[in-house]
Amino acid sequence: MPTAKQIRAGFIEFFKDKDHEFVPSSPIVPTGDDTLLFANAGMNQFKDIFLGLTPPPYPRAANSQKCLRVSGKHNDLEEVGKDTYHHTFFEMLGNWSFGDYFKAEAIEWAWELLTKVWGIEADRLWATVFGGSQTDGLPRDTEAAELWAKVTPIPPDRVLDFGRKDNFWEMGETGPCGPCSEIHIDLGPDRCDMKDVPGHKCGVNAGCARYIELWNLVFIQYNHRADGKLIPLSAKYVDTGAGLERVVAVLQGKSSNYDTDLFMPIIAAAAEITGHKYTSRLGNKTDNAFRVIADHIRALTFAITDGAAPSNEGRGYVIRRILRRASRFGRELGMHEPFLYKLVPVLVDYLGEAFPEVKTRADYVSTVIESEEAGFGRTLDRGLEIFTDAADRAAKGPEAAISGEDAFQLYDTFGFPLDLTQLMAQERGLKVDTEKFNELMDAQRKRARAAQKSDSLMAVLADTELPATEDVHKYHTDSCDSKILGWIDSGGFNDKGQIPTGAQVGLVLDKTCFYAEAGGQVGDCGVIETGDAQFVVEVAARIANCVVHRGKLAQGALAVGQSVKAVVGKDRSSIKKNHTATHLLQWALQQTLGDSVAQQGSYVCPDYLRFDFTCPKAPTAEQLKQVERLVRGKIVADLPVTWAVMPRDKADKLGAMALFGEKYGNEVRVVAIGIENAEGKNAIRNTHDAIRDAFSREFCGGTHVERLGSIGGFKIVKEESISAGVRRITALTGTALNEYLEKASDVVDELSMVLKAPSEGLVDRVAKLLQDNKKLAKELKAAARGAGSDAMAEAKKLLDNSEKAAEAHIIIGRLSTTSIEQAREAIDMLKKKAKSAVVVLALAEADDKATLLAGVTDDLIKKGLKAGDIVKEIAPIIDGGGGGRPQMAQAGGKKPDKIPDALARAAEIIRQKLADA
């Protein structure tokens, strides 16, 4: 029986033998594509090629792509655990043609691999083709149907037509798409899970588990635009995808994907941890829980490895939902303490070779999951309370159904999947209003789609080949001579005519010195000018190999073909200082906290730098000071900064660090700082020696200072946690640091004047003030306790001398100087001692202020006496107003001399109400 490892390797080798380039999987968290939360198909990383924005680096490719389908159009989350084949995370085996071969080869090779190499019986396989769509004006894919008969021995009656829903593939709401031809396998009559459904007949796409899709051959011919139109692409592409999990189950003869060696190591470990046994049955609560946990820990490990982190928005919210769902199903196995994190090393053991990144970041992933589990344990207990309350209300209602609002709150806030709420409701003999739940879910999805960015510029440029920009000048100069090649507006790319004045457009030049936003560094701003014409660049951005200068023509006239001068703004210098400082900061953090520190992201702008990094706990104040000392030491040493472009494998051998999750090409730019153990600060030998000997070596396409001395200084101004296991440092350099220090100096000078102490003595002076203040606070507290004791003694005398009516005490009187809080405590004491009482107390304060407080015991409240009503009626006597709860109320006024009248009136009201009760 072949292992999953052998099957994955066999697929790749099969296509490498057919001249396909092996391309490693891109990260699950897409880079440079805001239209996707997660990579959901193998073709995601090739999107720019399909759109014609980037030339293909090879005509054919193959790989096994990490995919996650838990949001948007492709969402399998709620199906996981119920059956044998749905997953959130999966590997997509795929082969691609970029304008090279097309349908004939794709069909022939898929058949060859399935039947001849892997040995699947041909009479178990079925094929489907796109049957056309009158609504969209799309014809039937007759070409594919005829090719199945021509290049394979499959009988015509096993090639079936289906509509757009089943046989027209789209990556998302917009983007590349086209007809597809699917290969399905008949797993046998015993695999049908719909035998009890009246009228059900097994068949391809009939809904039962007997026939499952094994491989999808997508023929990309169109681009789906934001306006709904399908536009033919200039070149035709092949994009195929076969789920590794399903292929492995078939080749290993397993009736469930979860019974294969892609899941069983996790399930076995979970069984050992929980003490429960997995029996591979469907509809069994325990087995469902095992399947959910095995699937979700794979999704969590790969997503967190690739840069996602649990949070309350975007992809972080999705990750949090997955983790909470897994944790909740852990309760089905008796797990009330964090345990999911213990499964991470198991996954690493058998998938770490194919995906080395999970091995590198295993400790970090475990830390994040354990922290999130612990937090959710508390949330989950609260969720169970919410369910109990909802179920109690439902049991009293006419429909005996938990409301859709309650079910949605449990799902959205506490991570309870609908099927779990339904299961718990069923155990109580209740139903769930799924119609309202689904309505709320649809509303949430619409909000998510509206919040998710759509790159309209990319949409209008579909199938447009933009000219490449020569932008190497950004590393050498702040200005350069250029020529206008065109501009981009809502109508697309314009390569003729005059640029409209005042309109927001993207200007395209033949060469530029502007840095386009990337890698955490903001894009440059500045001007593009000639004569009296000036185009103000608000930001430079990149689309494929083209730098787009976004802004507007402020004055004069500019036209395509005109020669201009590109001038970067003055912020460039500050950005360079901050970017180089982030490299120094990462080095210093690793020196201080250890090599486990890894960059999670950064933001470099003119005003400050921000650096996110992995760290299981907060650095101490002394560790942060040490980081500052290390960075400043290198700045003072004025070491050189150099860089070189080289093949990726050579950069790896030189020990250069890559930003995890960033997409790199075959050639990379490496920035190196300093030469350790070299004689003289100018001792740069050849570039590669400098990189090998440098103390900091990173893959980086950003702009940097030439020598560290020009950074001027470094100061950490904030350190904080942004998620479990991830910290963030904000720091200043250069001009911003000088301004910060000037303000700090002004504060010190002002404090010196106020406190009448020299700057060097301020700390001692403030410490003495704090100490004196603490001592005074203790004395005041002691005095207050004394006053409180006096107030309590006065209140007890009022109780001893109180009158009674209808078995209730009427306690009315005036307290000498005391606080309102102590008066409230006195009322509580009187109510407790008297058992049944109405209390009205008065306080006279300085500045002609009076306060009235009333309290009523619960037994008298039931008879209609309320503290709030009493103070409302007597407050006008002291020229005031107030109110409160039936148990306790308060009023304030401006006439303390009228307090006796107010208390007398209170006694009358209380006597009357007690008499009427």
mmCIF file of N, CA and C in Angstrom, residues 333-395:
data_model
loop_
_atom_site.group_PDB
_atom_site.id
_atom_site.type_symbol
_atom_site.label_atom_id
_atom_site.label_comp_id
_atom_site.label_asym_id
_atom_site.label_seq_id
_atom_site.Cartn_x
_atom_site.Cartn_y
_atom_site.Cartn_z
ATOM 1 N N LEU A 333 -14.891 14.687 24.032
ATOM 2 C CA LEU A 333 -13.942 13.640 24.432
ATOM 3 C C LEU A 333 -13.446 13.855 25.864
ATOM 4 N N GLY A 334 -14.157 14.710 26.592
ATOM 5 C CA GLY A 334 -13.826 14.919 27.995
ATOM 6 C C GLY A 334 -12.672 15.855 28.244
ATOM 7 N N MET A 335 -12.255 16.629 27.228
ATOM 8 C CA MET A 335 -11.099 17.514 27.381
ATOM 9 C C MET A 335 -11.562 18.928 27.752
ATOM 10 N N HIS A 336 -11.333 19.295 29.030
ATOM 11 C CA HIS A 336 -11.712 20.616 29.509
ATOM 12 C C HIS A 336 -10.497 21.529 29.682
ATOM 13 N N GLU A 337 -9.320 20.988 29.471
ATOM 14 C CA GLU A 337 -8.089 21.759 29.543
ATOM 15 C C GLU A 337 -7.439 21.792 28.158
ATOM 16 N N PRO A 338 -6.554 22.764 27.876
ATOM 17 C CA PRO A 338 -5.893 22.819 26.571
ATOM 18 C C PRO A 338 -5.201 21.503 26.220
ATOM 19 N N PHE A 339 -5.417 21.033 24.992
ATOM 20 C CA PHE A 339 -4.788 19.779 24.555
ATOM 21 C C PHE A 339 -4.421 19.792 23.078
ATOM 22 N N LEU A 340 -5.057 20.663 22.289
ATOM 23 C CA LEU A 340 -4.811 20.669 20.843
ATOM 24 C C LEU A 340 -3.339 20.920 20.525
ATOM 25 N N TYR A 341 -2.707 21.788 21.313
ATOM 26 C CA TYR A 341 -1.314 22.144 21.044
ATOM 27 C C TYR A 341 -0.394 20.932 21.139
ATOM 28 N N LYS A 342 -0.808 19.906 21.880
ATOM 29 C CA LYS A 342 0.012 18.703 22.016
ATOM 30 C C LYS A 342 0.038 17.877 20.725
ATOM 31 N N LEU A 343 -0.875 18.168 19.798
ATOM 32 C CA LEU A 343 -0.946 17.423 18.540
ATOM 33 C C LEU A 343 -0.036 18.013 17.464
ATOM 34 N N VAL A 344 0.457 19.234 17.682
ATOM 35 C CA VAL A 344 1.299 19.885 16.674
ATOM 36 C C VAL A 344 2.560 19.070 16.371
ATOM 37 N N PRO A 345 3.302 18.574 17.375
ATOM 38 C CA PRO A 345 4.504 17.781 17.065
ATOM 39 C C PRO A 345 4.195 16.509 16.275
ATOM 40 N N VAL A 346 3.016 15.950 16.469
ATOM 41 C CA VAL A 346 2.626 14.741 15.728
ATOM 42 C C VAL A 346 2.528 15.066 14.240
ATOM 43 N N LEU A 347 1.867 16.168 13.928
ATOM 44 C CA LEU A 347 1.734 16.588 12.529
ATOM 45 C C LEU A 347 3.102 16.893 11.922
ATOM 46 N N VAL A 348 3.936 17.561 12.688
ATOM 47 C CA VAL A 348 5.272 17.930 12.198
ATOM 48 C C VAL A 348 6.071 16.681 11.841
ATOM 49 N N ASP A 349 5.911 15.617 12.617
ATOM 50 C CA ASP A 349 6.675 14.389 12.382
ATOM 51 C C ASP A 349 6.456 13.814 10.991
ATOM 52 N N TYR A 350 5.200 13.863 10.488
ATOM 53 C CA TYR A 350 4.960 13.205 9.205
ATOM 54 C C TYR A 350 4.727 14.162 8.038
ATOM 55 N N LEU A 351 4.600 15.465 8.312
ATOM 56 C CA LEU A 351 4.464 16.431 7.215
ATOM 57 C C LEU A 351 5.610 17.433 7.154
ATOM 58 N N GLY A 352 6.504 17.380 8.136
ATOM 59 C CA GLY A 352 7.608 18.335 8.185
ATOM 60 C C GLY A 352 8.593 18.208 7.046
ATOM 61 N N GLU A 353 8.719 17.007 6.469
ATOM 62 C CA GLU A 353 9.655 16.835 5.356
ATOM 63 C C GLU A 353 9.120 17.485 4.085
ATOM 64 N N ALA A 354 7.821 17.308 3.827
ATOM 65 C CA ALA A 354 7.216 17.911 2.633
ATOM 66 C C ALA A 354 7.082 19.421 2.779
ATOM 67 N N PHE A 355 6.842 19.873 4.020
ATOM 68 C CA PHE A 355 6.660 21.301 4.279
ATOM 69 C C PHE A 355 7.551 21.694 5.458
ATOM 70 N N PRO A 356 8.834 21.983 5.200
ATOM 71 C CA PRO A 356 9.800 22.261 6.283
ATOM 72 C C PRO A 356 9.402 23.425 7.175
ATOM 73 N N GLU A 357 8.582 24.332 6.675
ATOM 74 C CA GLU A 357 8.229 25.507 7.462
ATOM 75 C C GLU A 357 7.481 25.137 8.748
ATOM 76 N N VAL A 358 6.677 24.043 8.719
ATOM 77 C CA VAL A 358 5.953 23.685 9.941
ATOM 78 C C VAL A 358 6.915 23.168 11.010
ATOM 79 N N LYS A 359 8.013 22.601 10.586
ATOM 80 C CA LYS A 359 9.017 22.127 11.537
ATOM 81 C C LYS A 359 9.747 23.328 12.163
ATOM 82 N N THR A 360 10.056 24.315 11.326
ATOM 83 C CA THR A 360 10.785 25.489 11.799
ATOM 84 C C THR A 360 9.991 26.272 12.839
ATOM 85 N N ARG A 361 8.673 26.340 12.666
ATOM 86 C CA ARG A 361 7.851 27.206 13.529
ATOM 87 C C ARG A 361 6.935 26.420 14.466
ATOM 88 N N ALA A 362 7.262 25.168 14.721
ATOM 89 C CA ALA A 362 6.393 24.313 15.537
ATOM 90 C C ALA A 362 6.194 24.866 16.943
ATOM 91 N N ASP A 363 7.271 25.326 17.580
ATOM 92 C CA ASP A 363 7.154 25.840 18.951
ATOM 93 C C ASP A 363 6.254 27.066 19.007
ATOM 94 N N TYR A 364 6.418 27.938 18.033
ATOM 95 C CA TYR A 364 5.577 29.137 17.982
ATOM 96 C C TYR A 364 4.105 28.764 17.797
ATOM 97 N N VAL A 365 3.824 27.846 16.886
ATOM 98 C CA VAL A 365 2.449 27.417 16.633
ATOM 99 C C VAL A 365 1.841 26.822 17.902
ATOM 100 N N SER A 366 2.593 25.974 18.592
ATOM 101 C CA SER A 366 2.088 25.357 19.826
ATOM 102 C C SER A 366 1.759 26.420 20.871
ATOM 103 N N THR A 367 2.615 27.436 20.990
ATOM 104 C CA THR A 367 2.391 28.510 21.960
ATOM 105 C C THR A 367 1.098 29.258 21.663
ATOM 106 N N VAL A 368 0.885 29.596 20.393
ATOM 107 C CA VAL A 368 -0.314 30.339 19.993
ATOM 108 C C VAL A 368 -1.569 29.513 20.276
ATOM 109 N N ILE A 369 -1.551 28.238 19.890
ATOM 110 C CA ILE A 369 -2.735 27.393 20.065
ATOM 111 C C ILE A 369 -3.038 27.184 21.551
ATOM 112 N N GLU A 370 -2.014 26.914 22.351
ATOM 113 C CA GLU A 370 -2.248 26.690 23.781
ATOM 114 C C GLU A 370 -2.841 27.935 24.441
ATOM 115 N N SER A 371 -2.316 29.103 24.110
ATOM 116 C CA SER A 371 -2.813 30.352 24.682
ATOM 117 C C SER A 371 -4.266 30.592 24.290
ATOM 118 N N GLU A 372 -4.577 30.356 23.028
ATOM 119 C CA GLU A 372 -5.940 30.570 22.549
ATOM 120 C C GLU A 372 -6.901 29.551 23.157
ATOM 121 N N GLU A 373 -6.460 28.316 23.303
ATOM 122 C CA GLU A 373 -7.288 27.283 23.944
ATOM 123 C C GLU A 373 -7.656 27.679 25.371
ATOM 124 N N ALA A 374 -6.658 28.143 26.117
ATOM 125 C CA ALA A 374 -6.888 28.509 27.513
ATOM 126 C C ALA A 374 -7.922 29.631 27.610
ATOM 127 N N GLY A 375 -7.808 30.620 26.730
ATOM 128 C CA GLY A 375 -8.766 31.722 26.727
ATOM 129 C C GLY A 375 -10.159 31.272 26.354
ATOM 130 N N PHE A 376 -10.250 30.358 25.389
ATOM 131 C CA PHE A 376 -11.564 29.913 24.947
ATOM 132 C C PHE A 376 -12.240 29.021 25.977
ATOM 133 N N GLY A 377 -11.453 28.323 26.788
ATOM 134 C CA GLY A 377 -12.052 27.485 27.830
ATOM 135 C C GLY A 377 -12.982 28.303 28.703
ATOM 136 N N ARG A 378 -12.554 29.523 29.025
ATOM 137 C CA ARG A 378 -13.399 30.399 29.844
ATOM 138 C C ARG A 378 -14.611 30.896 29.051
ATOM 139 N N THR A 379 -14.385 31.226 27.768
ATOM 140 C CA THR A 379 -15.489 31.689 26.921
ATOM 141 C C THR A 379 -16.515 30.577 26.721
ATOM 142 N N LEU A 380 -16.032 29.357 26.574
ATOM 143 C CA LEU A 380 -16.906 28.221 26.307
ATOM 144 C C LEU A 380 -17.838 27.956 27.480
ATOM 145 N N ASP A 381 -17.309 28.048 28.681
ATOM 146 C CA ASP A 381 -18.156 27.847 29.856
ATOM 147 C C ASP A 381 -19.278 28.876 29.880
ATOM 148 N N ARG A 382 -18.946 30.119 29.495
ATOM 149 C CA ARG A 382 -19.972 31.152 29.422
ATOM 150 C C ARG A 382 -20.976 30.828 28.311
ATOM 151 N N GLY A 383 -20.500 30.283 27.194
ATOM 152 C CA GLY A 383 -21.386 29.911 26.093
ATOM 153 C C GLY A 383 -22.386 28.852 26.500
ATOM 154 N N LEU A 384 -21.940 27.903 27.305
ATOM 155 C CA LEU A 384 -22.848 26.851 27.790
ATOM 156 C C LEU A 384 -23.933 27.448 28.686
ATOM 157 N N GLU A 385 -23.568 28.486 29.445
ATOM 158 C CA GLU A 385 -24.572 29.175 30.259
ATOM 159 C C GLU A 385 -25.600 29.863 29.361
ATOM 160 N N ILE A 386 -25.107 30.512 28.289
ATOM 161 C CA ILE A 386 -26.007 31.186 27.349
ATOM 162 C C ILE A 386 -26.953 30.168 26.714
ATOM 163 N N PHE A 387 -26.418 29.000 26.338
ATOM 164 C CA PHE A 387 -27.264 27.965 25.743
ATOM 165 C C PHE A 387 -28.331 27.513 26.730
ATOM 166 N N THR A 388 -27.941 27.311 27.972
ATOM 167 C CA THR A 388 -28.898 26.858 28.980
ATOM 168 C C THR A 388 -30.037 27.864 29.137
ATOM 169 N N ASP A 389 -29.687 29.151 29.197
ATOM 170 C CA ASP A 389 -30.718 30.195 29.300
ATOM 171 C C ASP A 389 -31.615 30.190 28.071
ATOM 172 N N ALA A 390 -30.989 30.064 26.874
ATOM 173 C CA ALA A 390 -31.778 30.048 25.634
ATOM 174 C C ALA A 390 -32.702 28.837 25.595
ATOM 175 N N ALA A 391 -32.204 27.685 26.038
ATOM 176 C CA ALA A 391 -33.005 26.462 26.039
ATOM 177 C C ALA A 391 -34.164 26.569 27.030
ATOM 178 N N ASP A 392 -33.906 27.185 28.186
ATOM 179 C CA ASP A 392 -34.980 27.361 29.178
ATOM 180 C C ASP A 392 -36.087 28.242 28.618
ATOM 181 N N ARG A 393 -35.686 29.326 27.920
ATOM 182 C CA ARG A 393 -36.698 30.204 27.311
ATOM 183 C C ARG A 393 -37.466 29.466 26.221
ATOM 184 N N ALA A 394 -36.736 28.686 25.426
ATOM 185 C CA ALA A 394 -37.374 27.950 24.326
ATOM 186 C C ALA A 394 -38.383 26.936 24.850
ATOM 187 N N ALA A 395 -38.051 26.303 25.956
ATOM 188 C CA ALA A 395 -38.936 25.268 26.513
ATOM 189 C C ALA A 395 -40.274 25.855 26.946
#
